[in-house]
């Protein structure tokens, strides 16, 4: 089977399973990377063993989560070959990704740093700067993901109720959530949408719906940071101020409360640092390095 034909069939399968084009593009890229590796290694895909797949995954600087994503794609590729009766067993089904404790380290901006970023944006008197301010405000003030900023329509905003409908990852109403918006967001949404009553909220300078890459570029331009960091700040700052984790989990659109526990670890680390820096007996809080 030719690589192009295989990728087209994989894309059809993904289109049936998913509705996020960014996810489909990522999986197709991962599949193409694996097939290129096979070609460079001069390996016949029909004779691949689990050891070959382990070797491929270990050859790439993937974290565990990305290894799992790649393994899922590879399994789908071999499922296609089984369906075509080119092979009779999926070698990827025998591959297991070893579970390792996840240690995450985030360099999160403080509230003062975020305030400085938004003030810097608002010093520019232009419609595009107003748009960029609102994207930052909704990421930090309402926990919006990049995909949710892209999908957000003017009709999804209820200014009188101070609520917006965010369309989360996945398909259907089950992935949607209604979250509050800040007073400052309401004020500037009214100004930004003064001449519009429907359609995409965030438009490019050409009047088209913003793309993921364009949003990443704007966040990078103003803050030097990934837009998802502002979502992390939303959760971490709420937690630091005593907001219950179940409420934060609902605001973030997490299906599992365990997904929110990463923010408790961040806050625990911050608490320990503050104690070490301010407690009069801080030396007893610091592990002996000898």
CSV table of C-alpha atoms in Angstrom, one decimal:
chain,number,residue,atom,x,y,z
A,1,UNK,CA,0.0,0.0,0.0
A,2,UNK,CA,1.4,3.4,-1.0
A,3,UNK,CA,2.1,6.0,1.8
A,4,UNK,CA,-0.3,8.5,0.3
A,5,UNK,CA,-3.1,6.0,0.0
A,6,UNK,CA,-2.6,4.9,3.6
A,7,UNK,CA,-2.6,8.5,4.9
A,8,UNK,CA,-5.8,9.2,3.0
A,9,UNK,CA,-7.5,6.2,4.5
A,10,UNK,CA,-6.3,7.1,7.9
A,11,UNK,CA,-7.7,10.6,7.4
A,12,UNK,CA,-11.1,9.2,6.5
A,13,UNK,CA,-11.1,7.1,9.7
A,14,UNK,CA,-10.1,10.2,11.8
A,15,UNK,CA,-12.8,12.3,10.2
A,16,UNK,CA,-15.4,9.8,11.4
A,17,UNK,CA,-13.9,9.7,14.9
A,18,UNK,CA,-13.0,13.3,15.5
A,19,UNK,CA,-14.2,16.8,14.6
A,20,UNK,CA,-11.1,18.9,15.5
A,21,UNK,CA,-9.1,19.6,12.4
A,22,UNK,CA,-6.0,20.4,14.5
A,23,UNK,CA,-6.2,16.9,16.1
A,24,UNK,CA,-6.6,15.2,12.7
A,25,UNK,CA,-3.6,17.2,11.3
A,26,UNK,CA,-1.5,16.2,14.3
A,27,UNK,CA,-2.3,12.5,14.0
A,28,UNK,CA,-1.6,12.6,10.2
A,29,UNK,CA,1.7,14.2,10.9
A,30,UNK,CA,2.6,11.6,13.5
A,31,UNK,CA,1.6,8.8,11.0
A,32,UNK,CA,3.7,10.4,8.2
A,33,UNK,CA,6.7,10.7,10.6
A,34,UNK,CA,6.5,7.0,11.5
A,35,UNK,CA,6.2,6.0,7.9
A,36,UNK,CA,9.2,8.1,7.0
A,37,UNK,CA,11.2,6.4,9.8
A,38,UNK,CA,10.3,3.0,8.3
A,39,UNK,CA,11.5,4.2,4.9
A,40,UNK,CA,14.7,5.5,6.2
A,41,UNK,CA,15.3,2.4,8.2
A,42,UNK,CA,14.5,0.3,5.1
A,43,UNK,CA,11.9,-1.7,7.0
A,44,UNK,CA,8.9,-3.4,5.4
A,45,UNK,CA,5.8,-2.3,7.3
A,46,UNK,CA,4.3,-5.8,7.0
A,47,UNK,CA,7.2,-7.3,8.9
A,48,UNK,CA,7.4,-4.8,11.8
A,49,UNK,CA,7.7,-6.2,15.3
A,50,UNK,CA,6.9,-4.7,18.7
A,51,UNK,CA,10.6,-4.3,19.2
A,52,UNK,CA,10.8,-2.0,16.1
A,53,UNK,CA,7.9,0.1,17.4
A,54,UNK,CA,9.7,0.4,20.8
A,55,UNK,CA,12.8,1.4,19.0
A,56,UNK,CA,11.0,4.1,17.0
A,57,UNK,CA,9.3,5.6,20.1
A,58,UNK,CA,12.6,5.6,22.0
A,59,UNK,CA,14.4,7.3,19.1
A,60,UNK,CA,12.2,10.4,19.4
A,61,UNK,CA,12.3,13.0,22.3
A,62,UNK,CA,8.7,12.3,23.2
A,63,UNK,CA,7.3,12.7,26.7
A,64,UNK,CA,5.1,9.9,27.8
A,65,UNK,CA,1.8,11.5,26.8
A,66,UNK,CA,3.1,12.1,23.2
A,67,UNK,CA,4.4,8.5,23.1
A,68,UNK,CA,0.9,7.3,23.9
A,69,UNK,CA,-0.5,9.5,21.1
A,70,UNK,CA,2.0,8.2,18.6
A,71,UNK,CA,1.3,4.6,19.7
A,72,UNK,CA,-2.5,5.1,19.1
A,73,UNK,CA,-1.8,6.3,15.6
A,74,UNK,CA,0.6,3.4,14.9
A,75,UNK,CA,-2.1,0.9,16.1
A,76,UNK,CA,-4.6,2.5,13.7
A,77,UNK,CA,-2.2,2.2,10.8
A,78,UNK,CA,-1.8,-1.6,11.5
A,79,UNK,CA,-5.5,-2.0,11.9
A,80,UNK,CA,-5.9,-0.7,8.3
A,81,UNK,CA,-3.4,-3.3,7.1
A,82,UNK,CA,-5.3,-6.0,9.0
A,83,UNK,CA,-8.5,-4.9,7.3
A,84,UNK,CA,-6.7,-5.1,3.9
A,85,UNK,CA,-5.6,-8.6,5.0
A,86,UNK,CA,-1.9,-7.6,4.4
A,87,UNK,CA,-1.1,-8.7,8.0
A,88,UNK,CA,-3.1,-10.8,10.5
A,89,UNK,CA,-1.8,-9.4,13.8
A,90,UNK,CA,-1.3,-5.9,15.1
A,91,UNK,CA,2.3,-5.6,16.5
A,92,UNK,CA,1.5,-2.3,18.2
A,93,UNK,CA,-1.2,-4.0,20.3
A,94,UNK,CA,1.6,-5.7,22.3
A,95,UNK,CA,3.5,-2.4,23.0
A,96,UNK,CA,3.0,-0.8,26.4
A,97,UNK,CA,4.2,2.6,27.4
A,98,UNK,CA,5.8,2.5,30.8
A,99,UNK,CA,4.0,4.7,33.4
A,100,UNK,CA,6.3,7.2,35.0
A,101,UNK,CA,5.5,9.7,37.7
A,102,UNK,CA,4.8,13.0,36.1
A,103,UNK,CA,6.7,16.0,37.4
A,104,UNK,CA,5.6,19.2,35.9
A,105,UNK,CA,7.3,22.6,36.3
A,106,UNK,CA,5.5,25.7,35.3
A,107,UNK,CA,6.9,29.2,35.2
A,108,UNK,CA,3.6,30.9,35.6
A,109,UNK,CA,3.2,34.7,35.4
A,110,UNK,CA,1.9,36.4,38.5
A,111,UNK,CA,-1.3,38.4,38.5
A,112,UNK,CA,0.8,41.6,38.4
A,113,UNK,CA,2.7,40.3,35.3
A,114,UNK,CA,-0.6,39.4,33.5
A,115,UNK,CA,-1.9,42.9,34.4
A,116,UNK,CA,1.2,44.4,32.9
A,117,UNK,CA,0.7,42.4,29.7
A,118,UNK,CA,-2.9,43.5,29.3
A,119,UNK,CA,-2.0,47.2,30.1
A,120,UNK,CA,0.7,47.0,27.4
A,121,UNK,CA,-1.8,45.8,24.8
A,122,UNK,CA,-4.3,48.5,25.7
A,123,UNK,CA,-1.8,51.2,25.2
A,124,UNK,CA,-2.2,50.5,21.4
A,125,UNK,CA,-5.3,52.1,20.2
A,126,UNK,CA,-6.4,49.8,17.4
A,127,UNK,CA,-9.1,47.3,16.7
A,128,UNK,CA,-6.6,44.4,16.5
A,129,UNK,CA,-5.0,45.3,19.8
A,130,UNK,CA,-8.6,45.3,21.3
A,131,UNK,CA,-9.1,41.8,19.8
A,132,UNK,CA,-5.7,40.6,21.3
A,133,UNK,CA,-6.7,42.0,24.7
A,134,UNK,CA,-9.9,40.1,24.7
A,135,UNK,CA,-8.2,36.8,23.7
A,136,UNK,CA,-5.9,37.2,26.7
A,137,UNK,CA,-8.7,38.2,29.0
A,138,UNK,CA,-10.9,35.2,28.0
A,139,UNK,CA,-7.9,32.8,28.4
A,140,UNK,CA,-7.1,34.1,31.8
A,141,UNK,CA,-10.5,35.3,33.0
A,142,UNK,CA,-12.6,32.5,31.7
A,143,UNK,CA,-10.2,29.5,31.2
A,144,UNK,CA,-10.7,29.4,27.4
A,145,UNK,CA,-8.5,27.1,25.4
A,146,UNK,CA,-7.1,28.1,22.0
A,147,UNK,CA,-9.6,25.9,20.2
A,148,UNK,CA,-12.4,27.5,22.2
A,149,UNK,CA,-11.2,31.0,21.3
A,150,UNK,CA,-11.3,30.0,17.6
A,151,UNK,CA,-14.8,28.4,17.8
A,152,UNK,CA,-16.3,31.3,19.9
A,153,UNK,CA,-19.1,33.1,18.1
A,154,UNK,CA,-20.8,36.4,19.0
A,155,UNK,CA,-24.0,34.4,19.5
A,156,UNK,CA,-22.3,32.4,22.2
A,157,UNK,CA,-22.0,35.4,24.4
A,158,UNK,CA,-24.7,36.5,26.9
A,159,UNK,CA,-23.6,39.9,28.0
A,160,UNK,CA,-26.6,40.5,30.2
A,161,UNK,CA,-26.0,37.3,32.1
A,162,UNK,CA,-22.2,37.8,32.0
A,163,UNK,CA,-21.7,34.3,30.6
A,164,UNK,CA,-20.2,32.7,27.5
A,165,UNK,CA,-20.6,29.3,25.9
A,166,UNK,CA,-17.2,27.6,25.3
A,167,UNK,CA,-17.2,24.6,22.9
A,168,UNK,CA,-14.5,22.3,24.3
A,169,UNK,CA,-12.4,19.5,23.0
A,170,UNK,CA,-14.5,16.7,21.4
A,171,UNK,CA,-17.9,16.5,19.8
A,172,UNK,CA,-21.4,17.4,20.9
A,173,UNK,CA,-23.1,19.4,23.6
A,174,UNK,CA,-21.5,17.2,26.3
A,175,UNK,CA,-18.2,19.0,25.5
A,176,UNK,CA,-19.7,22.5,25.9
A,177,UNK,CA,-19.7,24.5,29.0
A,178,UNK,CA,-21.1,27.9,30.1
A,179,UNK,CA,-18.7,30.0,32.1
A,180,UNK,CA,-18.7,33.5,33.6
A,181,UNK,CA,-16.8,36.4,32.0
A,182,UNK,CA,-15.2,39.4,33.7
A,183,UNK,CA,-16.7,42.9,33.7
A,184,UNK,CA,-13.8,44.2,31.8
A,185,UNK,CA,-14.3,41.5,29.1
A,186,UNK,CA,-18.0,42.5,28.8
A,187,UNK,CA,-17.0,46.2,28.4
A,188,UNK,CA,-14.5,45.5,25.6
A,189,UNK,CA,-16.6,42.9,23.8
A,190,UNK,CA,-19.3,45.5,23.4
A,191,UNK,CA,-16.7,47.9,21.9
A,192,UNK,CA,-15.0,45.2,19.7
A,193,UNK,CA,-18.4,43.9,18.3
A,194,UNK,CA,-20.0,47.3,17.9
A,195,UNK,CA,-20.8,46.8,14.2
A,196,UNK,CA,-21.4,43.0,14.3
A,197,UNK,CA,-24.2,40.9,15.8
A,198,UNK,CA,-23.2,37.4,14.7
A,199,UNK,CA,-20.4,35.3,13.3
A,200,UNK,CA,-16.9,34.5,14.7
A,201,UNK,CA,-15.9,36.7,17.6
A,202,UNK,CA,-12.2,36.8,16.8
A,203,UNK,CA,-11.4,37.9,13.3
A,204,UNK,CA,-8.0,38.2,11.5
A,205,UNK,CA,-7.1,41.5,9.8
A,206,UNK,CA,-8.6,39.9,6.6
A,207,UNK,CA,-11.9,39.5,8.3
A,208,UNK,CA,-11.6,35.7,8.6
A,209,UNK,CA,-12.0,33.5,11.7
A,210,UNK,CA,-8.7,33.3,13.6
A,211,UNK,CA,-6.5,30.2,13.2
A,212,UNK,CA,-4.6,28.4,16.0
A,213,UNK,CA,-1.3,29.5,14.6
A,214,UNK,CA,-2.4,33.1,14.5
A,215,UNK,CA,-3.6,33.1,18.1
A,216,UNK,CA,-0.3,31.5,19.2
A,217,UNK,CA,1.6,34.2,17.4
A,218,UNK,CA,-0.4,37.0,19.0
A,219,UNK,CA,0.1,35.6,22.5
A,220,UNK,CA,3.8,35.1,21.8
A,221,UNK,CA,4.1,38.7,20.5
A,222,UNK,CA,2.6,40.3,23.6
A,223,UNK,CA,3.7,38.0,26.4
A,224,UNK,CA,6.4,35.6,25.0
A,225,UNK,CA,4.2,32.8,26.3
A,226,UNK,CA,2.0,29.9,25.2
A,227,UNK,CA,-1.7,30.9,25.4
A,228,UNK,CA,-2.4,27.7,27.5
A,229,UNK,CA,-0.2,29.2,30.3
A,230,UNK,CA,-2.9,31.8,30.9
A,231,UNK,CA,-5.4,29.0,31.5
A,232,UNK,CA,-3.0,27.4,34.0
A,233,UNK,CA,-2.8,30.8,35.7
A,234,UNK,CA,-6.6,31.0,35.8
A,235,UNK,CA,-6.8,27.7,37.8
A,236,UNK,CA,-3.7,28.3,39.9
A,237,UNK,CA,-4.7,31.8,41.0
A,238,UNK,CA,-8.2,30.7,41.8
A,239,UNK,CA,-6.9,27.8,43.9
A,240,UNK,CA,-4.4,30.0,45.7
A,241,UNK,CA,-7.3,32.2,46.7
A,242,UNK,CA,-9.3,29.3,48.1
A,243,UNK,CA,-11.7,28.4,45.3
A,244,UNK,CA,-12.8,24.7,45.6
A,245,UNK,CA,-11.2,22.3,43.1
A,246,UNK,CA,-14.5,20.9,42.0
A,247,UNK,CA,-15.6,24.3,40.9
A,248,UNK,CA,-12.3,25.0,39.1
A,249,UNK,CA,-12.6,21.6,37.4
A,250,UNK,CA,-16.1,22.5,36.1
A,251,UNK,CA,-14.8,25.9,34.9
A,252,UNK,CA,-11.9,24.2,33.1
A,253,UNK,CA,-14.2,21.6,31.4
A,254,UNK,CA,-12.3,18.7,32.9
A,255,UNK,CA,-14.1,15.4,32.7
A,256,UNK,CA,-12.0,13.9,35.5
A,257,UNK,CA,-11.3,15.8,38.7
A,258,UNK,CA,-7.8,14.2,38.7
A,259,UNK,CA,-6.9,16.4,35.7
A,260,UNK,CA,-7.2,19.4,38.1
A,261,UNK,CA,-4.9,18.0,40.7
A,262,UNK,CA,-1.8,19.3,38.8
A,263,UNK,CA,-2.8,22.8,40.0
A,264,UNK,CA,-2.8,21.7,43.6
A,265,UNK,CA,0.8,20.5,43.1
A,266,UNK,CA,1.7,23.9,41.7
A,267,UNK,CA,0.1,25.6,44.7
A,268,UNK,CA,1.8,23.2,47.1
A,269,UNK,CA,5.2,24.0,45.6
A,270,UNK,CA,4.4,27.8,45.7
A,271,UNK,CA,3.4,27.4,49.3
A,272,UNK,CA,6.6,25.6,50.2
A,273,UNK,CA,8.7,28.3,48.4
A,274,UNK,CA,6.9,31.1,50.3
A,275,UNK,CA,7.5,29.4,53.6
A,276,UNK,CA,11.2,28.9,52.8
A,277,UNK,CA,11.5,32.5,51.9
A,278,UNK,CA,9.6,34.1,54.7
A,279,UNK,CA,9.5,31.8,57.8
A,280,UNK,CA,12.0,32.7,60.5
A,281,UNK,CA,12.9,29.1,60.9
A,282,UNK,CA,13.0,28.5,57.1
A,283,UNK,CA,16.3,26.5,57.4
A,284,UNK,CA,14.3,23.6,58.9
A,285,UNK,CA,12.0,23.5,55.9
A,286,UNK,CA,14.9,23.0,53.5
A,287,UNK,CA,16.2,19.5,52.8
A,288,UNK,CA,19.8,18.8,53.8
A,289,UNK,CA,21.9,18.8,50.6
A,290,UNK,CA,24.8,17.0,52.1
